[in-house]
mmCIF file of N, CA and C in Angstrom:
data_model
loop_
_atom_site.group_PDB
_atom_site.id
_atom_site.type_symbol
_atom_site.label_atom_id
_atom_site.label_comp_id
_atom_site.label_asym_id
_atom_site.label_seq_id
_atom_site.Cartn_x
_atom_site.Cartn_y
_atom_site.Cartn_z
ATOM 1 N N UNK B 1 11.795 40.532 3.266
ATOM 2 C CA UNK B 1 11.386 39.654 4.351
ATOM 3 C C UNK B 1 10.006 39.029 4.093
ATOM 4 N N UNK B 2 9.127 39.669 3.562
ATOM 5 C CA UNK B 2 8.041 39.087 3.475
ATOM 6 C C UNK B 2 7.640 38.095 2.190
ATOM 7 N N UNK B 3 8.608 38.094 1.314
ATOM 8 C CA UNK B 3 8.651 37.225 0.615
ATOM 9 C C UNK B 3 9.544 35.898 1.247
ATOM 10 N N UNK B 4 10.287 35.520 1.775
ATOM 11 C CA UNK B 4 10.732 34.984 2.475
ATOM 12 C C UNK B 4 9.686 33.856 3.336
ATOM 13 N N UNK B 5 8.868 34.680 4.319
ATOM 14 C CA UNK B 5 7.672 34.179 4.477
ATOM 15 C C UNK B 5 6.879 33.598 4.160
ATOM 16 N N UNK B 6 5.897 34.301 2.803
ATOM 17 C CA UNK B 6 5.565 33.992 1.804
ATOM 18 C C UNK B 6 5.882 32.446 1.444
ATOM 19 N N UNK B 7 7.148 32.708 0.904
ATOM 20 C CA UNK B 7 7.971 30.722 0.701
ATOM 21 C C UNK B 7 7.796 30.145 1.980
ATOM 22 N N UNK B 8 8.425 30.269 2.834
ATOM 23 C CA UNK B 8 7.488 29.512 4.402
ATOM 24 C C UNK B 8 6.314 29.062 4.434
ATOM 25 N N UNK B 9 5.846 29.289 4.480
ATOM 26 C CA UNK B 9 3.965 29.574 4.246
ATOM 27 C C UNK B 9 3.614 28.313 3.167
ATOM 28 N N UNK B 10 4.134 28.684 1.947
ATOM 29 C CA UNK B 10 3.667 27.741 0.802
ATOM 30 C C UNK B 10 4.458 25.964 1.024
ATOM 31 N N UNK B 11 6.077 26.609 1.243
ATOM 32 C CA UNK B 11 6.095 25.159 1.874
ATOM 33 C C UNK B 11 5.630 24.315 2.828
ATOM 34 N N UNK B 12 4.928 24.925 4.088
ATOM 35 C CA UNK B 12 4.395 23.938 5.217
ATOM 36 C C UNK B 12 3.106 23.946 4.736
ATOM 37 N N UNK B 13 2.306 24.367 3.874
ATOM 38 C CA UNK B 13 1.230 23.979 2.986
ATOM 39 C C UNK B 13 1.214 23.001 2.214
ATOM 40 N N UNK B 14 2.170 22.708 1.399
ATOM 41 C CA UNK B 14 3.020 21.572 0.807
ATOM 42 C C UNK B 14 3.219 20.242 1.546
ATOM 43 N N UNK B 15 4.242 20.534 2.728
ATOM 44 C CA UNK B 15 4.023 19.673 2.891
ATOM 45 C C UNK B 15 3.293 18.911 4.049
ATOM 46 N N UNK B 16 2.103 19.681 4.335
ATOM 47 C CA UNK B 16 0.867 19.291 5.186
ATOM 48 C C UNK B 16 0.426 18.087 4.275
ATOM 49 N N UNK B 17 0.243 19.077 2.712
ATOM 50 C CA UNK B 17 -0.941 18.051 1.969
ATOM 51 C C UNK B 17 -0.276 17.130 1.992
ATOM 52 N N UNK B 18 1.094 17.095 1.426
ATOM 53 C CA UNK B 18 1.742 15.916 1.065
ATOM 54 C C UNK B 18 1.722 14.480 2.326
ATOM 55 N N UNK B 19 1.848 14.991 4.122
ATOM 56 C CA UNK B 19 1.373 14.232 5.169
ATOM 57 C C UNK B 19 -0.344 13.673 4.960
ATOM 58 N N UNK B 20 -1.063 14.692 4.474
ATOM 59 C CA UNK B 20 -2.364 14.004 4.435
ATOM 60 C C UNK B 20 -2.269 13.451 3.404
ATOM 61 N N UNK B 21 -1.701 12.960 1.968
ATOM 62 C CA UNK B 21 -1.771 12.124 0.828
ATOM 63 C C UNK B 21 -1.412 10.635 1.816
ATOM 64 N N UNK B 22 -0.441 10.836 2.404
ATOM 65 C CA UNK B 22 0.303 9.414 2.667
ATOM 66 C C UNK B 22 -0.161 8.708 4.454
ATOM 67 N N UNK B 23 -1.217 9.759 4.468
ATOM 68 C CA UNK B 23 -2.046 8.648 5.384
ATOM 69 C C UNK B 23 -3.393 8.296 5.044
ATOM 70 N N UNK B 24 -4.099 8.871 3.996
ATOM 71 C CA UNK B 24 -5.129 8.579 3.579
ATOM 72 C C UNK B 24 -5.616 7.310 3.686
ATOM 73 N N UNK B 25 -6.902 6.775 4.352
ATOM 74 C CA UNK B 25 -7.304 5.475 4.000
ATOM 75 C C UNK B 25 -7.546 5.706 2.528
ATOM 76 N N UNK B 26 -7.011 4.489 2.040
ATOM 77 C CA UNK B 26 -7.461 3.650 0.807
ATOM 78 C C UNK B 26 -8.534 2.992 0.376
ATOM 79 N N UNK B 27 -9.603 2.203 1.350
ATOM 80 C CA UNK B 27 -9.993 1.749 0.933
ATOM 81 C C UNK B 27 -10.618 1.220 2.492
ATOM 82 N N UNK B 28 -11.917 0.642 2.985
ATOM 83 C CA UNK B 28 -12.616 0.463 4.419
ATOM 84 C C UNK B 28 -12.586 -0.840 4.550
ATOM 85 N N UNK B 29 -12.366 -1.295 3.059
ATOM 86 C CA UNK B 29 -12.249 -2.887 3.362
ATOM 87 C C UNK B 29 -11.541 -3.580 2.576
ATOM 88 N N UNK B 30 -11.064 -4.962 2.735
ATOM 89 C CA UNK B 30 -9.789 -5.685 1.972
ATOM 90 C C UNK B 30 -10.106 -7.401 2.130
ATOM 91 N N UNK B 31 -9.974 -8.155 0.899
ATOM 92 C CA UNK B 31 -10.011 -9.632 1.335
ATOM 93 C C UNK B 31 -9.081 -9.834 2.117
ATOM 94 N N UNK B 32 -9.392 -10.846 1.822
ATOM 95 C CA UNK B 32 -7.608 -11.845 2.820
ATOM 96 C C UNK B 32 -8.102 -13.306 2.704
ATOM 97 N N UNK B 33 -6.909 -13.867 3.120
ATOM 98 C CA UNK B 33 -7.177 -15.372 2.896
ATOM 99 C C UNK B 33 -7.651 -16.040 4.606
ATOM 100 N N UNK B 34 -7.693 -15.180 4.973
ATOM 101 C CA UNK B 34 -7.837 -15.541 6.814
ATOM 102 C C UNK B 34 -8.460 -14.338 7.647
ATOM 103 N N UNK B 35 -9.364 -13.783 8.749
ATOM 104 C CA UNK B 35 -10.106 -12.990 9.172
ATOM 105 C C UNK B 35 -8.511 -12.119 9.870
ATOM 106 N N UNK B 36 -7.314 -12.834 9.906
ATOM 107 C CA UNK B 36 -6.349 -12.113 10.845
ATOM 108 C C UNK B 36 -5.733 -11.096 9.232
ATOM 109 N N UNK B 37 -5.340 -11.404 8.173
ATOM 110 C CA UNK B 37 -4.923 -11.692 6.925
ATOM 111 C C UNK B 37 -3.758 -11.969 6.874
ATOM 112 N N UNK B 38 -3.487 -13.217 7.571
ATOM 113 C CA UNK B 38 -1.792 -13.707 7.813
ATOM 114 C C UNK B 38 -1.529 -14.791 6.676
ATOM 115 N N UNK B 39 -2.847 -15.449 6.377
ATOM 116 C CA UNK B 39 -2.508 -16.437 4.911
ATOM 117 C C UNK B 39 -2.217 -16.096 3.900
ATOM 118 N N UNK B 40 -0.985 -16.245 2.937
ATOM 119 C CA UNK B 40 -0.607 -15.657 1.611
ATOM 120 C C UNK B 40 -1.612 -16.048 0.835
ATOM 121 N N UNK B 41 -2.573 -15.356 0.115
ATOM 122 C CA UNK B 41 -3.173 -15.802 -0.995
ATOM 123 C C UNK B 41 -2.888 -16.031 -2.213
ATOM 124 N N UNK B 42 -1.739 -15.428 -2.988
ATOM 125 C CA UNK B 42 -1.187 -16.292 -4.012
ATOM 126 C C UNK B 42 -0.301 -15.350 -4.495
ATOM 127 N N UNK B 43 0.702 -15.783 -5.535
ATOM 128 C CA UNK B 43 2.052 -15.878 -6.058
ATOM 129 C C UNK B 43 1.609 -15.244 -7.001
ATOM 130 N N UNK B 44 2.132 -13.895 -7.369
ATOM 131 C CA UNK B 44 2.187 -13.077 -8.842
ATOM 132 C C UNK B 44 3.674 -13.094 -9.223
ATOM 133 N N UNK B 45 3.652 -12.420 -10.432
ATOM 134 C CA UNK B 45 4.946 -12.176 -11.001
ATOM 135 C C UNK B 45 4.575 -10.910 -11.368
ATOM 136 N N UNK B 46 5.346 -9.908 -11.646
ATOM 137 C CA UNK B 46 5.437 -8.780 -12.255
ATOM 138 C C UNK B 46 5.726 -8.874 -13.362
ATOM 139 N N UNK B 47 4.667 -8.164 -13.858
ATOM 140 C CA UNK B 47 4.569 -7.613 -15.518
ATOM 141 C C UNK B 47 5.564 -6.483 -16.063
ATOM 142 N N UNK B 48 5.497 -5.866 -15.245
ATOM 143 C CA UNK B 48 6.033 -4.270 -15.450
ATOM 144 C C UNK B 48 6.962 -3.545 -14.173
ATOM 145 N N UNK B 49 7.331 -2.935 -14.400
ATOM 146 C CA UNK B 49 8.416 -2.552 -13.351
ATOM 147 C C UNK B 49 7.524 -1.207 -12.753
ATOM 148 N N UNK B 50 7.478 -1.226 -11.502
ATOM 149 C CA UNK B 50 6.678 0.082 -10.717
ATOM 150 C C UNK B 50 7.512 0.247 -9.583
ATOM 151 N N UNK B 51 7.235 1.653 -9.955
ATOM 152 C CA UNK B 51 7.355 2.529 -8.508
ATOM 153 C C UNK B 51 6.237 2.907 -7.829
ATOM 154 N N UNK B 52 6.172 3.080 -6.686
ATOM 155 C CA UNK B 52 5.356 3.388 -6.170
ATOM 156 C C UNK B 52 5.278 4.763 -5.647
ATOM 157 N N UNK B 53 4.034 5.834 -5.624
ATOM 158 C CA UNK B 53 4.105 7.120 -5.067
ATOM 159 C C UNK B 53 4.756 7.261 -3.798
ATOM 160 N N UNK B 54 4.570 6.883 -2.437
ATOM 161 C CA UNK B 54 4.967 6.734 -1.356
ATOM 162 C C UNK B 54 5.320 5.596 -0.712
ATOM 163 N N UNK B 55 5.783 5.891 0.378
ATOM 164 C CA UNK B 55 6.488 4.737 1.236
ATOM 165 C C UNK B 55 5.703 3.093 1.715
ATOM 166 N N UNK B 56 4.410 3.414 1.167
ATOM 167 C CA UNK B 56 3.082 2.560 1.942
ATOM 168 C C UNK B 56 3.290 1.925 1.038
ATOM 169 N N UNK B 57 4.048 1.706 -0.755
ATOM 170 C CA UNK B 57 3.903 0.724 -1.935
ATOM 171 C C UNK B 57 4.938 -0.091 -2.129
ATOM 172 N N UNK B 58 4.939 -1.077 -2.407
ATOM 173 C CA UNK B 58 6.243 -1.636 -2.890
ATOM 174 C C UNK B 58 6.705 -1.681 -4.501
ATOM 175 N N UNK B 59 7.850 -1.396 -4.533
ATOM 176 C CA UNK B 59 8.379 -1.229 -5.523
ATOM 177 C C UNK B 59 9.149 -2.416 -6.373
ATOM 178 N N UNK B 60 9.232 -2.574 -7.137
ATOM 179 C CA UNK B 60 9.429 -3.967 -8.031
ATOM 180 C C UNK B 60 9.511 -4.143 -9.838
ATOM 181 N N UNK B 61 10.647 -4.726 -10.349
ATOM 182 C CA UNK B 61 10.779 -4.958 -11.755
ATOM 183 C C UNK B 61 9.926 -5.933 -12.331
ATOM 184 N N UNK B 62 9.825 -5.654 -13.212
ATOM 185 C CA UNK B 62 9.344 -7.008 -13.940
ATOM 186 C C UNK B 62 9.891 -8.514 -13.963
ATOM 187 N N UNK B 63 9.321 -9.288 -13.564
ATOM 188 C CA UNK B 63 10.076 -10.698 -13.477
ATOM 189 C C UNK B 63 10.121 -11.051 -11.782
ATOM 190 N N UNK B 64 10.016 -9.605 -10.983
ATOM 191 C CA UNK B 64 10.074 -10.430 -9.470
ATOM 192 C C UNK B 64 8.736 -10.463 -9.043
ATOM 193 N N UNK B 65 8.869 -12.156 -8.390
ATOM 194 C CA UNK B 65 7.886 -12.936 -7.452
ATOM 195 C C UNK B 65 7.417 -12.059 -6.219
ATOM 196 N N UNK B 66 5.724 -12.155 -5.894
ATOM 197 C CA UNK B 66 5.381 -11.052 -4.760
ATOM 198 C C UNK B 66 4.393 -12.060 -4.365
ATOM 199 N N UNK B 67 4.412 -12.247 -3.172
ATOM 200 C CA UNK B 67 3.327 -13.303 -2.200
ATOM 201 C C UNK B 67 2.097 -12.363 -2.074
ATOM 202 N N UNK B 68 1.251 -12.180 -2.365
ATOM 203 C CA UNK B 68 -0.129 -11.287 -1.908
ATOM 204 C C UNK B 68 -0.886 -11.775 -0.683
ATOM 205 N N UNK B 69 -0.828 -11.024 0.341
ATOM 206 C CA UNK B 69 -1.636 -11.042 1.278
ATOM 207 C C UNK B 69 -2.868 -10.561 1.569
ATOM 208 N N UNK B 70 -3.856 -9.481 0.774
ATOM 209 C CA UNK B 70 -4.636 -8.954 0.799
ATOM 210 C C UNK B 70 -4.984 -8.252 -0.360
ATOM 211 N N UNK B 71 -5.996 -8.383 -0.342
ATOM 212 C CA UNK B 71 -6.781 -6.894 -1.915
ATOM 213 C C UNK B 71 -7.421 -5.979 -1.427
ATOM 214 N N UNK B 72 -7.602 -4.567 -1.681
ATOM 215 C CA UNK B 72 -8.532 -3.543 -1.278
ATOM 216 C C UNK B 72 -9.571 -3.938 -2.051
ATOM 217 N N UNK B 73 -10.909 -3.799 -1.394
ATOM 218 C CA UNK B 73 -12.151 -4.302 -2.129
ATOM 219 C C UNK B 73 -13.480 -3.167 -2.202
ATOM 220 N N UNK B 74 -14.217 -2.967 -2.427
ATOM 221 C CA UNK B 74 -15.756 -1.877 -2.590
ATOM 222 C C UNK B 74 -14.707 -1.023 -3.174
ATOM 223 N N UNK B 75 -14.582 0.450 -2.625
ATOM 224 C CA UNK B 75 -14.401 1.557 -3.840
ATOM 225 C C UNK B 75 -12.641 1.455 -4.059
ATOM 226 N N UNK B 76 -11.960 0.601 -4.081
ATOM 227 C CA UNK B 76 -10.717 0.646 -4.599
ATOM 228 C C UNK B 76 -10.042 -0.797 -4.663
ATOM 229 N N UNK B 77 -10.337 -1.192 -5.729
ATOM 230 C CA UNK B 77 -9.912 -2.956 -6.011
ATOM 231 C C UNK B 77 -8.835 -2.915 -6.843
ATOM 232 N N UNK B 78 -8.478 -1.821 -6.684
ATOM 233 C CA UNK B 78 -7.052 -2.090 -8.050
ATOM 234 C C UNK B 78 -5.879 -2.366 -7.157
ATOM 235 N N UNK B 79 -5.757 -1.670 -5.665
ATOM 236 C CA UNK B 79 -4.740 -2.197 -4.988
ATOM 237 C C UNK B 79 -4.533 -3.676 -4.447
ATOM 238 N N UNK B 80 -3.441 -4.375 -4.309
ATOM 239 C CA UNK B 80 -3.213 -5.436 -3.850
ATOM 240 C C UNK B 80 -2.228 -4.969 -2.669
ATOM 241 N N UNK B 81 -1.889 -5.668 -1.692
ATOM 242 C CA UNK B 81 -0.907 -5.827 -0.779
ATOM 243 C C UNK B 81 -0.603 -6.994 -0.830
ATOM 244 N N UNK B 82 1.203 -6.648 -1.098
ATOM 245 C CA UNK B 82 1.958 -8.165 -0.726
ATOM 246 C C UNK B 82 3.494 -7.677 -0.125
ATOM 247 N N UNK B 83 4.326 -9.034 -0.482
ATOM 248 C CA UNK B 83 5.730 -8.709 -0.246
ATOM 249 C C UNK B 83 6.884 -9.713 -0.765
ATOM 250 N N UNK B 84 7.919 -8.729 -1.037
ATOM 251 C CA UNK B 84 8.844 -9.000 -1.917
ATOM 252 C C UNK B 84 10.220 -9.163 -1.517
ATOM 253 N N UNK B 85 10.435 -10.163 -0.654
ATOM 254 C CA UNK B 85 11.983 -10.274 0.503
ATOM 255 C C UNK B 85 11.178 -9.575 1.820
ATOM 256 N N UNK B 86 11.737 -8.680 1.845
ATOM 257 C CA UNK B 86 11.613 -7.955 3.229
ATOM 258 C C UNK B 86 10.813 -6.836 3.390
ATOM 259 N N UNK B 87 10.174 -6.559 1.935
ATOM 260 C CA UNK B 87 9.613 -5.515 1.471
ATOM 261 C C UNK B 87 8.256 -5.412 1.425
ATOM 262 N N UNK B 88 7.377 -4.486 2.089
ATOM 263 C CA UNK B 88 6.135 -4.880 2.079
ATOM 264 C C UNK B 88 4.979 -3.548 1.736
ATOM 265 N N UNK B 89 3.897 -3.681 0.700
ATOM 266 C CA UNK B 89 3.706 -2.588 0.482
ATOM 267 C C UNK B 89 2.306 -2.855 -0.669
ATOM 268 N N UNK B 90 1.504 -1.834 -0.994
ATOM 269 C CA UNK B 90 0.702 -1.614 -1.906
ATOM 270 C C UNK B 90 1.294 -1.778 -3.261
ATOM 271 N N UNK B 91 0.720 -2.152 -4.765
ATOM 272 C CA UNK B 91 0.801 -2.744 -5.751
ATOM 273 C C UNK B 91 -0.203 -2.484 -6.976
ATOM 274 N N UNK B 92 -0.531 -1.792 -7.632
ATOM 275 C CA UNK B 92 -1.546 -2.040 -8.459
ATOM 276 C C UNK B 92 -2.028 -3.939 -9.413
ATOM 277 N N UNK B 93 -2.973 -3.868 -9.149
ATOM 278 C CA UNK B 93 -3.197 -5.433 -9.527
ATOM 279 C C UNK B 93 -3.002 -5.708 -11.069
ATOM 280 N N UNK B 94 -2.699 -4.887 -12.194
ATOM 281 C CA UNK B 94 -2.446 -5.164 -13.275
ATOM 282 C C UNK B 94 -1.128 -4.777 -13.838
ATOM 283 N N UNK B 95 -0.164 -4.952 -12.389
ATOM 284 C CA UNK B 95 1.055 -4.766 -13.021
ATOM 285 C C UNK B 95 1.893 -6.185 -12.470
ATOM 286 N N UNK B 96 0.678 -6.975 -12.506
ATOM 287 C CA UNK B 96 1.229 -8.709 -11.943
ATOM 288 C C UNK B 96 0.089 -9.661 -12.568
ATOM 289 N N UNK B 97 1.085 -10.872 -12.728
ATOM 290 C CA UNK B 97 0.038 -11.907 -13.528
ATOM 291 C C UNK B 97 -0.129 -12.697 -12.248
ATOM 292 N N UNK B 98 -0.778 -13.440 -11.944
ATOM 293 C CA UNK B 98 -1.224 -14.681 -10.879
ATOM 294 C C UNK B 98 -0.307 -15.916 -11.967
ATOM 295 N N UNK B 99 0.502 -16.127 -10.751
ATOM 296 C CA UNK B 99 1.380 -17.866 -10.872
ATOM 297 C C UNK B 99 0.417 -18.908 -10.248
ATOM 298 N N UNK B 100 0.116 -18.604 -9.403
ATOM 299 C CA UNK B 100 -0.940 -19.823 -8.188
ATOM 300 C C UNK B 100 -1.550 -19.026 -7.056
ATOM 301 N N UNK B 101 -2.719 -19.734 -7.088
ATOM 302 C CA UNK B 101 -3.408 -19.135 -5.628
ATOM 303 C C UNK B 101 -3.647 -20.173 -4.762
ATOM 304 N N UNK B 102 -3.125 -19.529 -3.377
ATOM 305 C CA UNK B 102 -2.791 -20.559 -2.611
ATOM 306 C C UNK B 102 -4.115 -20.414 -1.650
ATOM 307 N N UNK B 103 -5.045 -20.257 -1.705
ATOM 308 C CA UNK B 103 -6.346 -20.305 -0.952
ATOM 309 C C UNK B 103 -7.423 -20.824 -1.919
ATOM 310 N N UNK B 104 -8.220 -21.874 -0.686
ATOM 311 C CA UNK B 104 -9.730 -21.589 -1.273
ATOM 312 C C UNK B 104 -10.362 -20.159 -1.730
ATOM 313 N N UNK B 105 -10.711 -19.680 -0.465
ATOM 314 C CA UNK B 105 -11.841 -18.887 -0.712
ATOM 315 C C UNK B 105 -11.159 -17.699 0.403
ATOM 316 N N UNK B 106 -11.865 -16.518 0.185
ATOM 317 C CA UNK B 106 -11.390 -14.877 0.305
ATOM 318 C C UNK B 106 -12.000 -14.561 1.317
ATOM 319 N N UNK B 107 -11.544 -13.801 2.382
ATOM 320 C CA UNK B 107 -12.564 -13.551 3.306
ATOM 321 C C UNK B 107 -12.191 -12.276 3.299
ATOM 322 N N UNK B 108 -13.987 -11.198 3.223
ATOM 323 C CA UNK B 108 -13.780 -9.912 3.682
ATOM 324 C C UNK B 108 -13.199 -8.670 4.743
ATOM 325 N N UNK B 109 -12.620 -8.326 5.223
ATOM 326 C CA UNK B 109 -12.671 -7.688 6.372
ATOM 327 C C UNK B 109 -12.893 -6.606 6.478
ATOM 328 N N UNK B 110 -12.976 -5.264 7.532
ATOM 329 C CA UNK B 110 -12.551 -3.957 7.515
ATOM 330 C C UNK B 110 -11.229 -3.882 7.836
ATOM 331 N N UNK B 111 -10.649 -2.600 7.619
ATOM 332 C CA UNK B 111 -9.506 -2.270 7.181
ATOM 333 C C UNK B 111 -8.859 -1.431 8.142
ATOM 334 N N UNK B 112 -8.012 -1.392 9.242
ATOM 335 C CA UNK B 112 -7.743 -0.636 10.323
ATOM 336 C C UNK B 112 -6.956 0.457 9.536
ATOM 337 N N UNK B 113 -6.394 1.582 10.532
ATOM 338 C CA UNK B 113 -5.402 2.667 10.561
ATOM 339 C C UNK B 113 -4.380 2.022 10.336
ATOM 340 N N UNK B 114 -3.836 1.127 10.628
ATOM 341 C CA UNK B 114 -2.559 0.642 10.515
ATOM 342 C C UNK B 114 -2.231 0.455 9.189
ATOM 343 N N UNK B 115 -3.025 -0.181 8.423
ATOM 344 C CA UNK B 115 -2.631 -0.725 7.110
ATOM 345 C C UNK B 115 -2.060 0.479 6.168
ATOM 346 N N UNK B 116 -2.343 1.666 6.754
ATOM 347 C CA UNK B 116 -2.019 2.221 5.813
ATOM 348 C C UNK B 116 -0.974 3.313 6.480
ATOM 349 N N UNK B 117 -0.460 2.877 7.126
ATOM 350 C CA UNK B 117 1.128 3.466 7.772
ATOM 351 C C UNK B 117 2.342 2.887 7.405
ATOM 352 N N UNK B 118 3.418 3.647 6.907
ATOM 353 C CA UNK B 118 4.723 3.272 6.297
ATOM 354 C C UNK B 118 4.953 2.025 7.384
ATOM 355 N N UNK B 119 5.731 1.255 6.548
ATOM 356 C CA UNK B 119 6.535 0.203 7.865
ATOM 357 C C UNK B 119 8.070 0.368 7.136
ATOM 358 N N UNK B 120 9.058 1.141 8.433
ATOM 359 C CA UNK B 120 10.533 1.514 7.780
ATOM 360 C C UNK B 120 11.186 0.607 8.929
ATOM 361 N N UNK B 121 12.229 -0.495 8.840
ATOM 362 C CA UNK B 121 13.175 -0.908 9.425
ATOM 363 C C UNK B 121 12.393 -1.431 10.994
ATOM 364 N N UNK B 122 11.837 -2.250 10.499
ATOM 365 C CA UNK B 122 10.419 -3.171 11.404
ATOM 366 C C UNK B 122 9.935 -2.012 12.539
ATOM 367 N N UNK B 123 9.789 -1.306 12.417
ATOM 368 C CA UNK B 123 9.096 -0.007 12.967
ATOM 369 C C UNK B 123 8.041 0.767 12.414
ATOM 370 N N UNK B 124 7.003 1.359 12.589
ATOM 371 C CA UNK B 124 5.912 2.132 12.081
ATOM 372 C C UNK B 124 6.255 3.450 12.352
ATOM 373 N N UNK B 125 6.294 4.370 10.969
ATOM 374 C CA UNK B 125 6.745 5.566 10.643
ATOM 375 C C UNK B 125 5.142 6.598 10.776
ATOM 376 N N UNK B 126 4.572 7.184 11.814
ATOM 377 C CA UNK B 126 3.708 7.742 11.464
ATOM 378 C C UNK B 126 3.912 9.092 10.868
ATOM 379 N N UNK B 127 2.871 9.469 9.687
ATOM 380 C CA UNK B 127 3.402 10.738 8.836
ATOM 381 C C UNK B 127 3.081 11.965 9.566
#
């Protein structure tokens, strides 16, 4: 019995951390092409085919088109946010080339709680 437990124990330890990985802020602040960040800032293509760790990334082959709506900026600039059909999600920025950028100029913002909550079947999944 007490090994039994034991496994109890280690799994809701598990998957606590694993709830705190996938709400973690990312990052306090993010451009955008607009102070709301509703303007697409520009057209990548994928280089490389990625998966993403969790539900917050989007996933994508090489060769498909992704509209970018935002960049994480100060201590984490490698993420981008965009979307791909219906699909919407975090990206590392060197697994896409820039086709066109459809903005002047970038505007900073801070970065709410929201941004970094799953979005499953136009609903918000909190972890």
């Amino acid at each position: 019995m007490p090994r039994i437990l034991d496994q109890r124990i280690l799994l809701l330890v598990i998957s606590f951390l694993a709830t705190l990985q996938s709400t973690k802020v990312l990052s306090k602040w993010k451009k955008c092409g607009d102070l709301e960040c509703e303007k697409a800032m520009s057209r990548v293509q994928a280089i490389t085919d990625y998966l993403g760790p969790d539900c917050r990334y989007l996933n994508f082959k090489a060769g498909e088109e992704i509209i970018v709506y935002s960049k994480l900026s100060r201590e984490n600039e490698n993420l981008w946010t965009g979307s791909k059909g219906k699909d919407f999600g975090y990206f590392p920025r060197d697994a896409v080339k820039v086709e066109e950028i459809l903005i002047g100029e970038e505007v900073e913002v801070l970065t709410k709680e929201t941004d970094f909550l799953c979005l499953h079947e136009d609903k918000y999944t909190f972890e």
